[in-house]
PDB file of C-alpha atoms in Angstrom:
ATOM      1  CA  UNK F 717     -74.035  61.288   3.600  1.00 72.00           C
ATOM      2  CA  UNK F 718     -77.397  61.071   1.858  1.00 76.00           C
ATOM      3  CA  UNK F 719     -78.259  64.484   3.322  1.00 79.00           C
ATOM      4  CA  UNK F 720     -75.212  65.854   1.494  1.00 81.00           C
ATOM      5  CA  UNK F 721     -76.297  64.376  -1.824  1.00 84.00           C
ATOM      6  CA  UNK F 722     -74.072  61.288  -1.713  1.00 82.00           C
ATOM      7  CA  UNK F 723     -76.636  58.583  -2.353  1.00 82.00           C
ATOM      8  CA  UNK F 724     -74.187  55.815  -3.252  1.00 83.00           C
ATOM      9  CA  UNK F 725     -71.036  56.335  -1.155  1.00 81.00           C
ATOM     10  CA  UNK F 726     -68.023  54.148  -1.808  1.00 79.00           C
ATOM     11  CA  UNK F 727     -67.803  52.563   1.634  1.00 80.00           C
ATOM     12  CA  UNK F 728     -66.169  49.197   2.148  1.00 78.00           C
ATOM     13  CA  UNK F 729     -67.292  47.122   5.131  1.00 80.00           C
ATOM     14  CA  UNK F 730     -63.995  45.595   6.208  1.00 82.00           C
ATOM     15  CA  UNK F 731     -61.340  45.541   8.898  1.00 86.00           C
ATOM     16  CA  UNK F 732     -58.736  48.038   7.713  1.00 88.00           C
ATOM     17  CA  UNK F 733     -56.121  46.493   9.973  1.00 90.00           C
ATOM     18  CA  UNK F 734     -56.502  43.147   8.213  1.00 89.00           C
ATOM     19  CA  UNK F 735     -54.837  44.681   5.144  1.00 87.00           C
ATOM     20  CA  UNK F 736     -51.134  43.940   4.853  1.00 87.00           C
ATOM     21  CA  UNK F 737     -49.124  47.174   4.702  1.00 90.00           C
ATOM     22  CA  UNK F 738     -46.833  45.583   2.126  1.00 88.00           C
ATOM     23  CA  UNK F 739     -49.777  45.391  -0.294  1.00 90.00           C
ATOM     24  CA  UNK F 740     -50.416  49.155  -0.291  1.00 91.00           C
ATOM     25  CA  UNK F 741     -49.411  50.677  -3.643  1.00 92.00           C
ATOM     26  CA  UNK F 742     -48.923  54.270  -4.793  1.00 91.00           C
ATOM     27  CA  UNK F 743     -52.398  54.359  -6.323  1.00 93.00           C
ATOM     28  CA  UNK F 744     -53.862  53.616  -2.897  1.00 92.00           C
ATOM     29  CA  UNK F 745     -52.199  56.512  -1.095  1.00 95.00           C
ATOM     30  CA  UNK F 746     -53.973  59.642   0.142  1.00 95.00           C
ATOM     31  CA  UNK F 747     -53.240  63.375   0.195  1.00 97.00           C
ATOM     32  CA  UNK F 748     -55.029  63.992   3.500  1.00 97.00           C
ATOM     33  CA  UNK F 749     -56.022  61.697   6.370  1.00 96.00           C
ATOM     34  CA  UNK F 750     -58.160  62.881   9.294  1.00 96.00           C
ATOM     35  CA  UNK F 751     -58.860  60.206  11.868  1.00 95.00           C
ATOM     36  CA  UNK F 752     -59.992  59.419  15.378  1.00 93.00           C
ATOM     37  CA  UNK F 753     -59.079  55.727  15.491  1.00 91.00           C
ATOM     38  CA  UNK F 754     -60.326  53.443  18.257  1.00 87.00           C
ATOM     39  CA  UNK F 755     -57.804  53.052  21.054  1.00 81.00           C
ATOM     40  CA  UNK F 756     -57.653  50.687  23.952  1.00 78.00           C
ATOM     41  CA  UNK F 757     -58.767  47.789  21.763  1.00 80.00           C
ATOM     42  CA  UNK F 758     -56.798  44.638  21.085  1.00 85.00           C
ATOM     43  CA  UNK F 759     -56.130  42.951  17.768  1.00 85.00           C
ATOM     44  CA  UNK F 760     -55.428  39.289  17.116  1.00 88.00           C
ATOM     45  CA  UNK F 761     -51.903  37.989  16.549  1.00 90.00           C
ATOM     46  CA  UNK F 762     -52.629  37.226  12.896  1.00 90.00           C
ATOM     47  CA  UNK F 763     -53.637  40.852  12.302  1.00 91.00           C
ATOM     48  CA  UNK F 764     -50.512  42.125  14.049  1.00 92.00           C
ATOM     49  CA  UNK F 765     -48.434  40.194  11.504  1.00 91.00           C
ATOM     50  CA  UNK F 766     -49.447  42.799   8.897  1.00 91.00           C
ATOM     51  CA  UNK F 767     -47.394  45.506  10.615  1.00 93.00           C
ATOM     52  CA  UNK F 768     -43.657  46.060  11.095  1.00 93.00           C
ATOM     53  CA  UNK F 769     -44.272  47.244  14.669  1.00 94.00           C
ATOM     54  CA  UNK F 770     -46.372  44.527  16.241  1.00 93.00           C
ATOM     55  CA  UNK F 771     -48.715  45.430  19.052  1.00 93.00           C
ATOM     56  CA  UNK F 772     -52.234  44.584  20.103  1.00 89.00           C
ATOM     57  CA  UNK F 773     -53.117  48.270  20.624  1.00 92.00           C
ATOM     58  CA  UNK F 774     -55.469  49.182  17.782  1.00 93.00           C
ATOM     59  CA  UNK F 775     -54.576  52.888  17.758  1.00 93.00           C
ATOM     60  CA  UNK F 776     -50.889  52.099  17.223  1.00 95.00           C
ATOM     61  CA  UNK F 777     -51.708  49.777  14.333  1.00 95.00           C
ATOM     62  CA  UNK F 778     -53.932  52.425  12.768  1.00 95.00           C
ATOM     63  CA  UNK F 779     -51.183  55.042  13.089  1.00 96.00           C
ATOM     64  CA  UNK F 780     -48.807  52.784  11.153  1.00 96.00           C
ATOM     65  CA  UNK F 781     -51.526  52.328   8.535  1.00 96.00           C
ATOM     66  CA  UNK F 782     -52.036  56.093   8.203  1.00 97.00           C
ATOM     67  CA  UNK F 783     -48.313  56.749   7.748  1.00 97.00           C
ATOM     68  CA  UNK F 784     -48.133  54.077   5.056  1.00 96.00           C
ATOM     69  CA  UNK F 785     -51.275  55.354   3.308  1.00 96.00           C
ATOM     70  CA  UNK F 786     -50.045  58.947   2.961  1.00 97.00           C
ATOM     71  CA  UNK F 787     -48.472  60.154  -0.252  1.00 96.00           C
ATOM     72  CA  UNK F 788     -45.150  61.962  -0.054  1.00 95.00           C
ATOM     73  CA  UNK F 789     -46.157  65.429   1.109  1.00 96.00           C
ATOM     74  CA  UNK F 790     -49.466  64.079   2.383  1.00 97.00           C
ATOM     75  CA  UNK F 791     -50.872  65.544   5.594  1.00 98.00           C
ATOM     76  CA  UNK F 792     -52.610  63.951   8.561  1.00 98.00           C
ATOM     77  CA  UNK F 793     -54.420  64.919  11.740  1.00 98.00           C
ATOM     78  CA  UNK F 794     -54.850  61.988  14.117  1.00 97.00           C
ATOM     79  CA  UNK F 795     -56.439  61.833  17.572  1.00 96.00           C
ATOM     80  CA  UNK F 796     -54.646  59.485  19.952  1.00 95.00           C
ATOM     81  CA  UNK F 797     -54.431  58.983  23.714  1.00 92.00           C
ATOM     82  CA  UNK F 798     -51.776  61.155  25.317  1.00 92.00           C
ATOM     83  CA  UNK F 799     -49.974  58.189  26.869  1.00 92.00           C
ATOM     84  CA  UNK F 800     -48.650  57.417  23.381  1.00 94.00           C
ATOM     85  CA  UNK F 801     -46.285  60.358  23.823  1.00 95.00           C
ATOM     86  CA  UNK F 802     -44.461  58.826  26.779  1.00 93.00           C
ATOM     87  CA  UNK F 803     -45.158  55.086  27.079  1.00 92.00           C
ATOM     88  CA  UNK F 804     -41.915  53.143  27.433  1.00 92.00           C
ATOM     89  CA  UNK F 805     -42.987  49.813  25.920  1.00 93.00           C
ATOM     90  CA  UNK F 806     -41.135  48.743  22.774  1.00 94.00           C
ATOM     91  CA  UNK F 807     -44.070  49.361  20.427  1.00 94.00           C
ATOM     92  CA  UNK F 808     -44.638  52.939  21.630  1.00 94.00           C
ATOM     93  CA  UNK F 809     -40.959  53.851  21.430  1.00 95.00           C
ATOM     94  CA  UNK F 810     -40.562  52.272  17.976  1.00 95.00           C
ATOM     95  CA  UNK F 811     -43.679  54.000  16.674  1.00 96.00           C
ATOM     96  CA  UNK F 812     -42.573  57.420  17.928  1.00 96.00           C
ATOM     97  CA  UNK F 813     -39.206  56.838  16.237  1.00 95.00           C
ATOM     98  CA  UNK F 814     -40.937  55.863  12.980  1.00 96.00           C
ATOM     99  CA  UNK F 815     -43.193  58.908  13.106  1.00 97.00           C
ATOM    100  CA  UNK F 816     -40.343  61.334  13.815  1.00 96.00           C
ATOM    101  CA  UNK F 817     -38.052  59.885  11.149  1.00 95.00           C
ATOM    102  CA  UNK F 818     -40.551  59.411   8.317  1.00 96.00           C
ATOM    103  CA  UNK F 819     -42.813  62.411   8.910  1.00 97.00           C
ATOM    104  CA  UNK F 820     -42.647  66.013  10.015  1.00 97.00           C
ATOM    105  CA  UNK F 821     -44.618  65.928  13.253  1.00 98.00           C
ATOM    106  CA  UNK F 822     -44.954  69.693  13.358  1.00 98.00           C
ATOM    107  CA  UNK F 823     -47.827  70.090  15.849  1.00 98.00           C
ATOM    108  CA  UNK F 824     -49.193  68.360  18.940  1.00 98.00           C
ATOM    109  CA  UNK F 825     -52.489  69.706  20.261  1.00 97.00           C
ATOM    110  CA  UNK F 826     -52.977  68.758  23.914  1.00 95.00           C
ATOM    111  CA  UNK F 827     -56.724  68.435  24.524  1.00 93.00           C
ATOM    112  CA  UNK F 828     -58.396  68.916  27.918  1.00 90.00           C
ATOM    113  CA  UNK F 829     -60.019  65.978  29.667  1.00 86.00           C
ATOM    114  CA  UNK F 830     -63.552  65.295  28.470  1.00 85.00           C
ATOM    115  CA  UNK F 831     -62.961  66.557  24.926  1.00 88.00           C
ATOM    116  CA  UNK F 832     -64.020  63.177  23.566  1.00 82.00           C
ATOM    117  CA  UNK F 833     -66.859  61.732  25.603  1.00 75.00           C
ATOM    118  CA  UNK F 834     -66.366  58.150  26.689  1.00 71.00           C
ATOM    119  CA  UNK F 835     -62.669  58.095  25.835  1.00 67.00           C
ATOM    120  CA  UNK F 836     -61.737  57.625  29.483  1.00 72.00           C
ATOM    121  CA  UNK F 837     -58.270  59.108  28.922  1.00 81.00           C
ATOM    122  CA  UNK F 838     -56.815  62.446  27.878  1.00 89.00           C
ATOM    123  CA  UNK F 839     -56.121  62.821  24.192  1.00 93.00           C
ATOM    124  CA  UNK F 840     -53.824  64.714  21.859  1.00 96.00           C
ATOM    125  CA  UNK F 841     -54.063  65.451  18.151  1.00 97.00           C
ATOM    126  CA  UNK F 842     -50.972  64.735  16.059  1.00 98.00           C
ATOM    127  CA  UNK F 843     -50.512  66.876  12.946  1.00 98.00           C
ATOM    128  CA  UNK F 844     -47.841  65.625  10.574  1.00 98.00           C
ATOM    129  CA  UNK F 845     -46.674  65.654   6.973  1.00 98.00           C
ATOM    130  CA  UNK F 846     -45.023  62.671   5.342  1.00 97.00           C
ATOM    131  CA  UNK F 847     -41.723  62.837   3.500  1.00 94.00           C
ATOM    132  CA  UNK F 848     -39.284  64.695   5.735  1.00 94.00           C
ATOM    133  CA  UNK F 849     -38.078  63.976   9.272  1.00 95.00           C
ATOM    134  CA  UNK F 850     -39.217  66.063  12.208  1.00 96.00           C
ATOM    135  CA  UNK F 851     -36.895  68.890  13.213  1.00 95.00           C
ATOM    136  CA  UNK F 852     -39.097  70.726  15.671  1.00 96.00           C
ATOM    137  CA  UNK F 853     -42.425  69.975  17.363  1.00 97.00           C
ATOM    138  CA  UNK F 854     -44.799  72.797  18.279  1.00 98.00           C
ATOM    139  CA  UNK F 855     -47.108  72.142  21.226  1.00 97.00           C
ATOM    140  CA  UNK F 856     -50.333  73.894  22.154  1.00 97.00           C
ATOM    141  CA  UNK F 857     -52.045  73.227  25.475  1.00 95.00           C
ATOM    142  CA  UNK F 858     -55.749  73.801  24.931  1.00 95.00           C
ATOM    143  CA  UNK F 859     -57.496  75.238  27.983  1.00 92.00           C
ATOM    144  CA  UNK F 860     -61.053  76.496  27.349  1.00 91.00           C
ATOM    145  CA  UNK F 861     -61.372  77.492  31.006  1.00 88.00           C
ATOM    146  CA  UNK F 862     -64.283  75.164  31.694  1.00 87.00           C
ATOM    147  CA  UNK F 863     -65.066  71.487  32.115  1.00 84.00           C
ATOM    148  CA  UNK F 864     -65.903  69.600  28.945  1.00 82.00           C
ATOM    149  CA  UNK F 865     -69.079  67.525  28.782  1.00 80.00           C
ATOM    150  CA  UNK F 866     -72.060  66.502  26.687  1.00 81.00           C
ATOM    151  CA  UNK F 867     -73.805  69.789  27.373  1.00 84.00           C
ATOM    152  CA  UNK F 868     -70.600  71.813  27.181  1.00 86.00           C
ATOM    153  CA  UNK F 869     -68.566  70.456  24.250  1.00 89.00           C
ATOM    154  CA  UNK F 870     -65.539  71.944  22.564  1.00 90.00           C
ATOM    155  CA  UNK F 871     -66.487  74.542  19.955  1.00 92.00           C
ATOM    156  CA  UNK F 872     -64.857  76.579  17.197  1.00 94.00           C
ATOM    157  CA  UNK F 873     -64.353  79.576  19.473  1.00 94.00           C
ATOM    158  CA  UNK F 874     -62.186  77.461  21.783  1.00 95.00           C
ATOM    159  CA  UNK F 875     -59.762  76.845  18.916  1.00 96.00           C
ATOM    160  CA  UNK F 876     -59.366  80.414  17.638  1.00 96.00           C
ATOM    161  CA  UNK F 877     -56.069  81.059  19.430  1.00 97.00           C
ATOM    162  CA  UNK F 878     -54.688  77.648  18.461  1.00 97.00           C
ATOM    163  CA  UNK F 879     -55.443  78.231  14.775  1.00 97.00           C
ATOM    164  CA  UNK F 880     -53.925  81.724  14.891  1.00 97.00           C
ATOM    165  CA  UNK F 881     -50.696  80.746  16.661  1.00 97.00           C
ATOM    166  CA  UNK F 882     -50.239  77.519  14.725  1.00 97.00           C
ATOM    167  CA  UNK F 883     -49.825  79.415  11.456  1.00 96.00           C
ATOM    168  CA  UNK F 884     -46.423  80.682  12.609  1.00 97.00           C
ATOM    169  CA  UNK F 885     -45.779  78.186  15.425  1.00 97.00           C
ATOM    170  CA  UNK F 886     -45.602  81.129  17.809  1.00 96.00           C
ATOM    171  CA  UNK F 887     -44.690  80.803  21.474  1.00 95.00           C
ATOM    172  CA  UNK F 888     -47.179  81.860  24.137  1.00 95.00           C
ATOM    173  CA  UNK F 889     -48.111  80.891  27.708  1.00 94.00           C
ATOM    174  CA  UNK F 890     -49.944  77.923  26.164  1.00 94.00           C
ATOM    175  CA  UNK F 891     -47.577  77.071  23.306  1.00 96.00           C
ATOM    176  CA  UNK F 892     -43.920  76.209  22.892  1.00 96.00           C
ATOM    177  CA  UNK F 893     -41.541  74.321  20.605  1.00 95.00           C
ATOM    178  CA  UNK F 894     -39.183  71.412  21.218  1.00 94.00           C
ATOM    179  CA  UNK F 895     -36.163  70.707  19.024  1.00 94.00           C
ATOM    180  CA  UNK F 896     -36.013  67.017  18.170  1.00 91.00           C
ATOM    181  CA  UNK F 897     -32.254  67.093  18.730  1.00 86.00           C
ATOM    182  CA  UNK F 898     -33.195  67.186  22.411  1.00 82.00           C
ATOM    183  CA  UNK F 899     -35.009  63.855  22.047  1.00 85.00           C
ATOM    184  CA  UNK F 900     -32.787  60.864  22.635  1.00 81.00           C
ATOM    185  CA  UNK F 901     -33.162  57.182  21.917  1.00 83.00           C
ATOM    186  CA  UNK F 902     -32.044  56.478  25.476  1.00 81.00           C
ATOM    187  CA  UNK F 903     -35.111  58.342  26.746  1.00 87.00           C
ATOM    188  CA  UNK F 904     -37.396  56.609  24.266  1.00 90.00           C
ATOM    189  CA  UNK F 905     -38.060  59.672  22.081  1.00 93.00           C
ATOM    190  CA  UNK F 906     -40.290  61.013  24.839  1.00 93.00           C
ATOM    191  CA  UNK F 907     -42.778  63.550  23.438  1.00 95.00           C
ATOM    192  CA  UNK F 908     -44.592  64.281  26.701  1.00 92.00           C
ATOM    193  CA  UNK F 909     -46.466  67.560  27.031  1.00 90.00           C
ATOM    194  CA  UNK F 910     -44.255  69.615  29.353  1.00 89.00           C
ATOM    195  CA  UNK F 911     -45.182  73.274  29.230  1.00 90.00           C
ATOM    196  CA  UNK F 912     -42.064  75.324  30.121  1.00 89.00           C
ATOM    197  CA  UNK F 913     -44.402  78.226  30.889  1.00 84.00           C
ATOM    198  CA  UNK F 914     -46.033  76.142  33.592  1.00 68.00           C
ATOM    199  CA  UNK F 915     -47.166  79.026  35.751  1.00 49.00           C
ATOM    200  CA  UNK F 916     -46.897  79.277  39.507  1.00 41.00           C
ATOM    201  CA  UNK F 917     -45.265  76.453  41.385  1.00 42.00           C
ATOM    202  CA  UNK F 918     -47.645  74.550  43.630  1.00 42.00           C
ATOM    203  CA  UNK F 919     -46.598  74.534  47.284  1.00 46.00           C
ATOM    204  CA  UNK F 920     -47.164  71.009  48.579  1.00 50.00           C
ATOM    205  CA  UNK F 921     -47.761  70.412  52.288  1.00 53.00           C
ATOM    206  CA  UNK F 922     -45.407  68.148  54.169  1.00 61.00           C
ATOM    207  CA  UNK F 923     -46.644  64.691  55.259  1.00 72.00           C
ATOM    208  CA  UNK F 924     -46.227  65.751  58.899  1.00 69.00           C
ATOM    209  CA  UNK F 925     -48.522  68.757  58.414  1.00 63.00           C
ATOM    210  CA  UNK F 926     -51.154  66.521  56.857  1.00 73.00           C
ATOM    211  CA  UNK F 927     -50.914  63.971  59.682  1.00 77.00           C
ATOM    212  CA  UNK F 928     -51.175  66.721  62.308  1.00 70.00           C
ATOM    213  CA  UNK F 929     -54.339  68.046  60.683  1.00 70.00           C
ATOM    214  CA  UNK F 930     -55.865  64.555  60.541  1.00 82.00           C
ATOM    215  CA  UNK F 931     -55.099  64.040  64.235  1.00 78.00           C
ATOM    216  CA  UNK F 932     -56.675  67.397  65.102  1.00 73.00           C
ATOM    217  CA  UNK F 933     -59.804  66.554  63.113  1.00 74.00           C
ATOM    218  CA  UNK F 934     -60.026  63.150  64.818  1.00 82.00           C
ATOM    219  CA  UNK F 935     -59.855  64.837  68.227  1.00 81.00           C
ATOM    220  CA  UNK F 936     -62.529  67.322  67.227  1.00 77.00           C
ATOM    221  CA  UNK F 937     -64.772  64.509  65.970  1.00 83.00           C
ATOM    222  CA  UNK F 938     -64.307  62.580  69.218  1.00 83.00           C
ATOM    223  CA  UNK F 939     -65.320  65.646  71.245  1.00 81.00           C
ATOM    224  CA  UNK F 940     -68.460  66.098  69.152  1.00 81.00           C
ATOM    225  CA  UNK F 941     -69.427  62.439  69.613  1.00 83.00           C
ATOM    226  CA  UNK F 942     -68.885  62.717  73.373  1.00 85.00           C
ATOM    227  CA  UNK F 943     -71.211  65.717  73.566  1.00 83.00           C
ATOM    228  CA  UNK F 944     -73.850  63.886  71.537  1.00 83.00           C
ATOM    229  CA  UNK F 945     -73.718  60.889  73.890  1.00 83.00           C
ATOM    230  CA  UNK F 946     -74.285  63.198  76.883  1.00 84.00           C
ATOM    231  CA  UNK F 947     -77.507  64.359  75.278  1.00 81.00           C
ATOM    232  CA  UNK F 948     -78.885  60.827  74.881  1.00 78.00           C
TER     233      UNK F 948
END
């Protein structure tokens, strides 16, 4: 920040999750929140008491905090592990319901594995606006056509098509929309990434075919070993 001329930044060294959501006032709310919160961590029971949806998962607590911190009409872009979209535990289901009912979750960007080094899981980016319920969710399945890594990270060029299509929420082989009327409470408001343009169907081999091939390879290996022994 010093390199950008901010010599005395207003940074508070604290645990954000230790703040009680009930104490957040209008003056504290934000117009825009961009975040990549830590996920996979666990918070203490006393910290969980600060949230209406209690869970030890830090990312889920942060998401509740972000929703609360947004002004009406405020916008957010939040990175979260993709299992949030489909987990069936009570906290995940309740949080998806809260997000869909209190915000317009207009876009879900499905990131390829390795986008965030060290994450260990696939991630998605949730784009939402607070103040109106979600009517339709637009998905984009990002596929740069290469493996992500430290020496081959995601770059601006990889996102050109996403940015272009997202302006009008256009359909394409990599993008589609889901009407929230199709999401039911009985199914836990499942937001899983399911591309209807999934491409060619994969032909899976039968178990018997696989076993036959294994047996043939075993026989071939035995013959090779027999020939080797004859040479000794």
